[in-house]
Amino acid sequence: MESNLENFVISPTENSVSPPSRKRQKTFDKDGDQCDDASHQIVIYKNDKSDRGQDEQSGSHFSLEPLKPSKTSKRASVKIGAFAAQCAKCQKWRLISTKEKYEEIRERIREDPFVCEKAREWKPDVTCNDPSDVSQDGSKLWAIDKPDIAQAPQGWERLIKIRGEGSTKFADVYYRSPTGVQLRSTNEVEKYLAEHPEYIAQGVELSHFSFKSPAPLKKDYVRKRSQTSQSGVTHTGSSNLLQLEEVQPISWAAPPENNKQMVIYNEDQPEVVPSELREPTRPGSPPPAPAV
DNA sequence: GCCACCGGTGGC
DNA sequence: GCCACCGGTGGC
């Protein structure tokens, strides 16, 4: 499946990954600074305390790999169950086939907004007339992802670890090097690359890393603040991305190509739903249909 | 003993 | 006020 995606190019817009300048924090988040308005990507997570199995989303497809045996996981962690992007035209959500594809879309979401047609790569006949693949539901934890995050370099993996509810932070972002070393900050990456010039030789650079973590839509998920975070959400003309998290890893252990089955409907917490999520608001369009 | 996770804060 | 960074530690 993922064959061509020529759709992903073009439209010079504003930002692009700005070169890292600083050392400490904010190394290169300057670029995305405003993006937070959630106007671009969304992620959905689900808390799953019972199985504290795995710690992060798996590499490809959104298969949540079965609980990791060893110490990879310690406490209850949330897993990302699925990814979705919002069509910039009809505002409906389309599940994205794989994490890779999702990251690919996210990388250029601003300059190259996602539209339903792009989903045809894995969902052949989809059009803006089809009902949304997903809609927010109370059983899942939704979060807004940041736009324009570069794809992890070849062999590297970007991991998002959602913290439990009530934590002071929503999630932590890590990068796992080809040799399995986990890096948790730009500084660490910089240092690591300096010690491993072979990666630099391969073209790996700091701008390929971003430790921006998604933000929960559920305002009280994080202990402090987070309510004001995404206030002025707007999405005019742009598209969003989202990821779904699932409760029981097993239930959709490996939905091959159809990811829609993992979505469960239920609109129970309207207030939590920021405008971008109620996309199906466009005039004349029916509410999103359950994907299951 | 190791490391994944969490808390806290310094700096913007 | 927000967020990037990192130290500490509890669970394995």
PDB file of N, CA, C and O (backbone and C1' of nucleotides) in Angstrom, chain B, chain C:
ATOM      1  P    DG B   1      23.957  -2.718  43.103  1.00  0.00           P
ATOM      2  O5'  DG B   1      23.457  -2.785  41.576  1.00  0.00           O
ATOM      3  C5'  DG B   1      23.979  -3.771  40.704  1.00  0.00           C
ATOM      4  C4'  DG B   1      23.306  -3.643  39.363  1.00  0.00           C
ATOM      5  C3'  DG B   1      23.407  -2.246  38.759  1.00  0.00           C
ATOM      6  O3'  DG B   1      23.557  -2.396  37.347  1.00  0.00           O
ATOM      7  C1'  DG B   1      21.123  -2.784  39.146  1.00  0.00           C
ATOM      8  P    DC B   2      23.592  -1.158  36.478  1.00  0.00           P
ATOM      9  O5'  DC B   2      22.141  -1.225  35.835  1.00  0.00           O
ATOM     10  C5'  DC B   2      21.709  -2.435  35.236  1.00  0.00           C
ATOM     11  C4'  DC B   2      20.339  -2.229  34.618  1.00  0.00           C
ATOM     12  C3'  DC B   2      20.218  -0.977  33.752  1.00  0.00           C
ATOM     13  O3'  DC B   2      19.455  -1.302  32.610  1.00  0.00           O
ATOM     14  C1'  DC B   2      18.616  -0.903  35.483  1.00  0.00           C
ATOM     15  P    DC B   3      19.468  -0.347  31.396  1.00  0.00           P
ATOM     16  O5'  DC B   3      18.033   0.299  31.485  1.00  0.00           O
ATOM     17  C5'  DC B   3      16.886  -0.556  31.520  1.00  0.00           C
ATOM     18  C4'  DC B   3      15.681   0.273  31.896  1.00  0.00           C
ATOM     19  C3'  DC B   3      15.603   1.615  31.165  1.00  0.00           C
ATOM     20  O3'  DC B   3      14.243   1.903  30.913  1.00  0.00           O
ATOM     21  C1'  DC B   3      15.468   1.979  33.438  1.00  0.00           C
ATOM     22  P    DA B   4      13.700   1.789  29.476  1.00  0.00           P
ATOM     23  O5'  DA B   4      12.155   2.024  29.736  1.00  0.00           O
ATOM     24  C5'  DA B   4      11.407   1.051  30.445  1.00  0.00           C
ATOM     25  C4'  DA B   4      10.400   1.726  31.347  1.00  0.00           C
ATOM     26  C3'  DA B   4       9.619   2.838  30.664  1.00  0.00           C
ATOM     27  O3'  DA B   4       8.253   2.720  31.063  1.00  0.00           O
ATOM     28  C1'  DA B   4      10.738   3.701  32.589  1.00  0.00           C
ATOM     29  P    DC B   5       7.220   3.780  30.601  1.00  0.00           P
ATOM     30  O5'  DC B   5       7.160   4.687  31.899  1.00  0.00           O
ATOM     31  C5'  DC B   5       6.886   4.067  33.148  1.00  0.00           C
ATOM     32  C4'  DC B   5       6.822   5.123  34.223  1.00  0.00           C
ATOM     33  C3'  DC B   5       5.978   6.344  33.858  1.00  0.00           C
ATOM     34  O3'  DC B   5       5.058   6.552  34.912  1.00  0.00           O
ATOM     35  C1'  DC B   5       8.111   7.019  34.632  1.00  0.00           C
ATOM     36  P    DC B   6       3.953   7.654  34.777  1.00  0.00           P
ATOM     37  O5'  DC B   6       4.531   8.712  35.806  1.00  0.00           O
ATOM     38  C5'  DC B   6       4.881   8.281  37.118  1.00  0.00           C
ATOM     39  C4'  DC B   6       5.510   9.425  37.844  1.00  0.00           C
ATOM     40  C3'  DC B   6       4.759  10.741  37.669  1.00  0.00           C
ATOM     41  O3'  DC B   6       4.413  11.243  38.947  1.00  0.00           O
ATOM     42  C1'  DC B   6       7.081  11.026  37.227  1.00  0.00           C
ATOM     43  P    DG B   7       3.631  12.576  39.119  1.00  0.00           P
ATOM     44  O5'  DG B   7       4.805  13.511  39.659  1.00  0.00           O
ATOM     45  C5'  DG B   7       5.700  12.991  40.627  1.00  0.00           C
ATOM     46  C4'  DG B   7       6.725  14.049  40.955  1.00  0.00           C
ATOM     47  C3'  DG B   7       6.119  15.437  41.115  1.00  0.00           C
ATOM     48  O3'  DG B   7       6.720  16.038  42.255  1.00  0.00           O
ATOM     49  C1'  DG B   7       7.766  15.439  39.372  1.00  0.00           C
ATOM     50  P    DG B   8       6.229  17.458  42.735  1.00  0.00           P
ATOM     51  O5'  DG B   8       7.408  18.363  42.185  1.00  0.00           O
ATOM     52  C5'  DG B   8       8.754  17.948  42.433  1.00  0.00           C
ATOM     53  C4'  DG B   8       9.689  18.928  41.780  1.00  0.00           C
ATOM     54  C3'  DG B   8       9.197  20.372  41.856  1.00  0.00           C
ATOM     55  O3'  DG B   8      10.305  21.172  42.223  1.00  0.00           O
ATOM     56  C1'  DG B   8       9.610  19.784  39.609  1.00  0.00           C
ATOM     57  P    DT B   9      10.075  22.703  42.562  1.00  0.00           P
ATOM     58  O5'  DT B   9      10.997  23.377  41.459  1.00  0.00           O
ATOM     59  C5'  DT B   9      12.255  22.781  41.125  1.00  0.00           C
ATOM     60  C4'  DT B   9      12.762  23.418  39.856  1.00  0.00           C
ATOM     61  C3'  DT B   9      12.438  24.907  39.782  1.00  0.00           C
ATOM     62  O3'  DT B   9      13.489  25.566  39.123  1.00  0.00           O
ATOM     63  C1'  DT B   9      11.580  23.859  37.904  1.00  0.00           C
ATOM     64  P    DG B  10      14.396  26.546  39.906  1.00  0.00           P
ATOM     65  O5'  DG B  10      15.462  26.954  38.791  1.00  0.00           O
ATOM     66  C5'  DG B  10      16.157  25.921  38.095  1.00  0.00           C
ATOM     67  C4'  DG B  10      16.229  26.253  36.619  1.00  0.00           C
ATOM     68  C3'  DG B  10      16.485  27.723  36.325  1.00  0.00           C
ATOM     69  O3'  DG B  10      17.399  27.787  35.239  1.00  0.00           O
ATOM     70  C1'  DG B  10      14.459  27.053  35.283  1.00  0.00           C
ATOM     71  P    DG B  11      17.937  29.185  34.819  1.00  0.00           P
ATOM     72  O5'  DG B  11      17.163  29.400  33.457  1.00  0.00           O
ATOM     73  C5'  DG B  11      17.229  28.407  32.446  1.00  0.00           C
ATOM     74  C4'  DG B  11      16.333  28.820  31.291  1.00  0.00           C
ATOM     75  C3'  DG B  11      16.443  30.299  30.926  1.00  0.00           C
ATOM     76  O3'  DG B  11      16.464  30.382  29.513  1.00  0.00           O
ATOM     77  C1'  DG B  11      14.198  29.766  31.379  1.00  0.00           C
ATOM     78  P    DC B  12      16.828  31.725  28.833  1.00  0.00           P
ATOM     79  O5'  DC B  12      15.513  31.995  28.002  1.00  0.00           O
ATOM     80  C5'  DC B  12      15.094  30.991  27.075  1.00  0.00           C
ATOM     81  C4'  DC B  12      13.622  31.158  26.790  1.00  0.00           C
ATOM     82  C3'  DC B  12      13.242  32.515  26.203  1.00  0.00           C
ATOM     83  O3'  DC B  12      12.602  32.295  24.960  1.00  0.00           O
ATOM     84  C1'  DC B  12      11.757  31.880  27.944  1.00  0.00           C
TER      85       DC B  12
ATOM     86  P    DG C   1      -0.124  32.580  35.881  1.00  0.00           P
ATOM     87  O5'  DG C   1       0.120  31.845  34.461  1.00  0.00           O
ATOM     88  C5'  DG C   1      -0.549  32.368  33.305  1.00  0.00           C
ATOM     89  C4'  DG C   1      -0.053  31.634  32.084  1.00  0.00           C
ATOM     90  C3'  DG C   1      -0.183  30.129  32.194  1.00  0.00           C
ATOM     91  O3'  DG C   1      -0.524  29.632  30.897  1.00  0.00           O
ATOM     92  C1'  DG C   1       2.104  30.706  31.946  1.00  0.00           C
ATOM     93  P    DC C   2      -0.665  28.138  30.706  1.00  0.00           P
ATOM     94  O5'  DC C   2       0.671  27.838  29.882  1.00  0.00           O
ATOM     95  C5'  DC C   2       0.989  28.643  28.744  1.00  0.00           C
ATOM     96  C4'  DC C   2       2.284  28.147  28.131  1.00  0.00           C
ATOM     97  C3'  DC C   2       2.341  26.634  27.931  1.00  0.00           C
ATOM     98  O3'  DC C   2       2.891  26.384  26.648  1.00  0.00           O
ATOM     99  C1'  DC C   2       4.188  27.339  29.221  1.00  0.00           C
ATOM    100  P    DC C   3       2.778  24.990  26.067  1.00  0.00           P
ATOM    101  O5'  DC C   3       4.285  24.501  26.183  1.00  0.00           O
ATOM    102  C5'  DC C   3       5.332  25.304  25.606  1.00  0.00           C
ATOM    103  C4'  DC C   3       6.664  24.774  26.082  1.00  0.00           C
ATOM    104  C3'  DC C   3       6.794  23.257  26.004  1.00  0.00           C
ATOM    105  O3'  DC C   3       8.111  22.972  25.609  1.00  0.00           O
ATOM    106  C1'  DC C   3       7.351  23.934  28.129  1.00  0.00           C
ATOM    107  P    DA C   4       8.359  22.068  24.425  1.00  0.00           P
ATOM    108  O5'  DA C   4       9.932  21.855  24.584  1.00  0.00           O
ATOM    109  C5'  DA C   4      10.780  22.999  24.636  1.00  0.00           C
ATOM    110  C4'  DA C   4      11.923  22.733  25.595  1.00  0.00           C
ATOM    111  C3'  DA C   4      12.565  21.362  25.426  1.00  0.00           C
ATOM    112  O3'  DA C   4      13.976  21.528  25.435  1.00  0.00           O
ATOM    113  C1'  DA C   4      11.872  21.651  27.679  1.00  0.00           C
ATOM    114  P    DC C   5      14.899  20.281  25.293  1.00  0.00           P
ATOM    115  O5'  DC C   5      15.286  20.029  26.807  1.00  0.00           O
ATOM    116  C5'  DC C   5      15.852  21.096  27.558  1.00  0.00           C
ATOM    117  C4'  DC C   5      16.149  20.612  28.956  1.00  0.00           C
ATOM    118  C3'  DC C   5      16.847  19.260  29.013  1.00  0.00           C
ATOM    119  O3'  DC C   5      18.030  19.399  29.783  1.00  0.00           O
ATOM    120  C1'  DC C   5      14.976  19.295  30.456  1.00  0.00           C
ATOM    121  P    DC C   6      19.063  18.279  29.778  1.00  0.00           P
ATOM    122  O5'  DC C   6      18.855  17.683  31.222  1.00  0.00           O
ATOM    123  C5'  DC C   6      18.811  18.569  32.330  1.00  0.00           C
ATOM    124  C4'  DC C   6      18.331  17.826  33.539  1.00  0.00           C
ATOM    125  C3'  DC C   6      18.946  16.429  33.687  1.00  0.00           C
ATOM    126  O3'  DC C   6      19.172  16.198  35.058  1.00  0.00           O
ATOM    127  C1'  DC C   6      16.649  16.254  33.766  1.00  0.00           C
ATOM    128  P    DG C   7      20.508  15.568  35.525  1.00  0.00           P
ATOM    129  O5'  DG C   7      20.161  15.383  37.069  1.00  0.00           O
ATOM    130  C5'  DG C   7      19.542  16.465  37.781  1.00  0.00           C
ATOM    131  C4'  DG C   7      18.648  15.915  38.856  1.00  0.00           C
ATOM    132  C3'  DG C   7      19.188  14.652  39.529  1.00  0.00           C
ATOM    133  O3'  DG C   7      18.911  14.729  40.924  1.00  0.00           O
ATOM    134  C1'  DG C   7      17.096  14.167  38.517  1.00  0.00           C
ATOM    135  P    DG C   8      19.373  13.614  41.880  1.00  0.00           P
ATOM    136  O5'  DG C   8      17.982  12.871  42.109  1.00  0.00           O
ATOM    137  C5'  DG C   8      16.846  13.636  42.496  1.00  0.00           C
ATOM    138  C4'  DG C   8      15.705  12.696  42.787  1.00  0.00           C
ATOM    139  C3'  DG C   8      16.116  11.447  43.561  1.00  0.00           C
ATOM    140  O3'  DG C   8      15.095  11.180  44.512  1.00  0.00           O
ATOM    141  C1'  DG C   8      15.155  10.827  41.478  1.00  0.00           C
ATOM    142  P    DT C   9      15.247  10.012  45.533  1.00  0.00           P
ATOM    143  O5'  DT C   9      14.274   8.930  44.858  1.00  0.00           O
ATOM    144  C5'  DT C   9      12.933   9.281  44.548  1.00  0.00           C
ATOM    145  C4'  DT C   9      12.255   8.068  43.939  1.00  0.00           C
ATOM    146  C3'  DT C   9      12.652   6.758  44.607  1.00  0.00           C
ATOM    147  O3'  DT C   9      11.521   5.902  44.626  1.00  0.00           O
ATOM    148  C1'  DT C   9      13.107   6.615  42.342  1.00  0.00           C
ATOM    149  P    DG C  10      10.857   5.555  45.986  1.00  0.00           P
ATOM    150  O5'  DG C  10       9.642   4.660  45.486  1.00  0.00           O
ATOM    151  C5'  DG C  10       8.732   5.192  44.518  1.00  0.00           C
ATOM    152  C4'  DG C  10       8.458   4.162  43.440  1.00  0.00           C
ATOM    153  C3'  DG C  10       8.250   2.747  43.975  1.00  0.00           C
ATOM    154  O3'  DG C  10       7.215   2.150  43.192  1.00  0.00           O
ATOM    155  C1'  DG C  10      10.038   2.723  42.440  1.00  0.00           C
ATOM    156  P    DG C  11       6.562   0.856  43.651  1.00  0.00           P
ATOM    157  O5'  DG C  11       6.766  -0.033  42.353  1.00  0.00           O
ATOM    158  C5'  DG C  11       6.402   0.509  41.075  1.00  0.00           C
ATOM    159  C4'  DG C  11       6.998  -0.361  39.993  1.00  0.00           C
ATOM    160  C3'  DG C  11       6.799  -1.857  40.231  1.00  0.00           C
ATOM    161  O3'  DG C  11       6.454  -2.439  38.987  1.00  0.00           O
ATOM    162  C1'  DG C  11       9.111  -1.381  39.989  1.00  0.00           C
ATOM    163  P    DC C  12       5.962  -3.899  38.952  1.00  0.00           P
ATOM    164  O5'  DC C  12       7.197  -4.602  38.258  1.00  0.00           O
ATOM    165  C5'  DC C  12       7.542  -4.217  36.918  1.00  0.00           C
ATOM    166  C4'  DC C  12       8.937  -4.697  36.594  1.00  0.00           C
ATOM    167  C3'  DC C  12       9.123  -6.199  36.715  1.00  0.00           C
ATOM    168  O3'  DC C  12       9.480  -6.711  35.432  1.00  0.00           O
ATOM    169  C1'  DC C  12      10.941  -5.003  37.679  1.00  0.00           C
TER     170       DC C  12
END
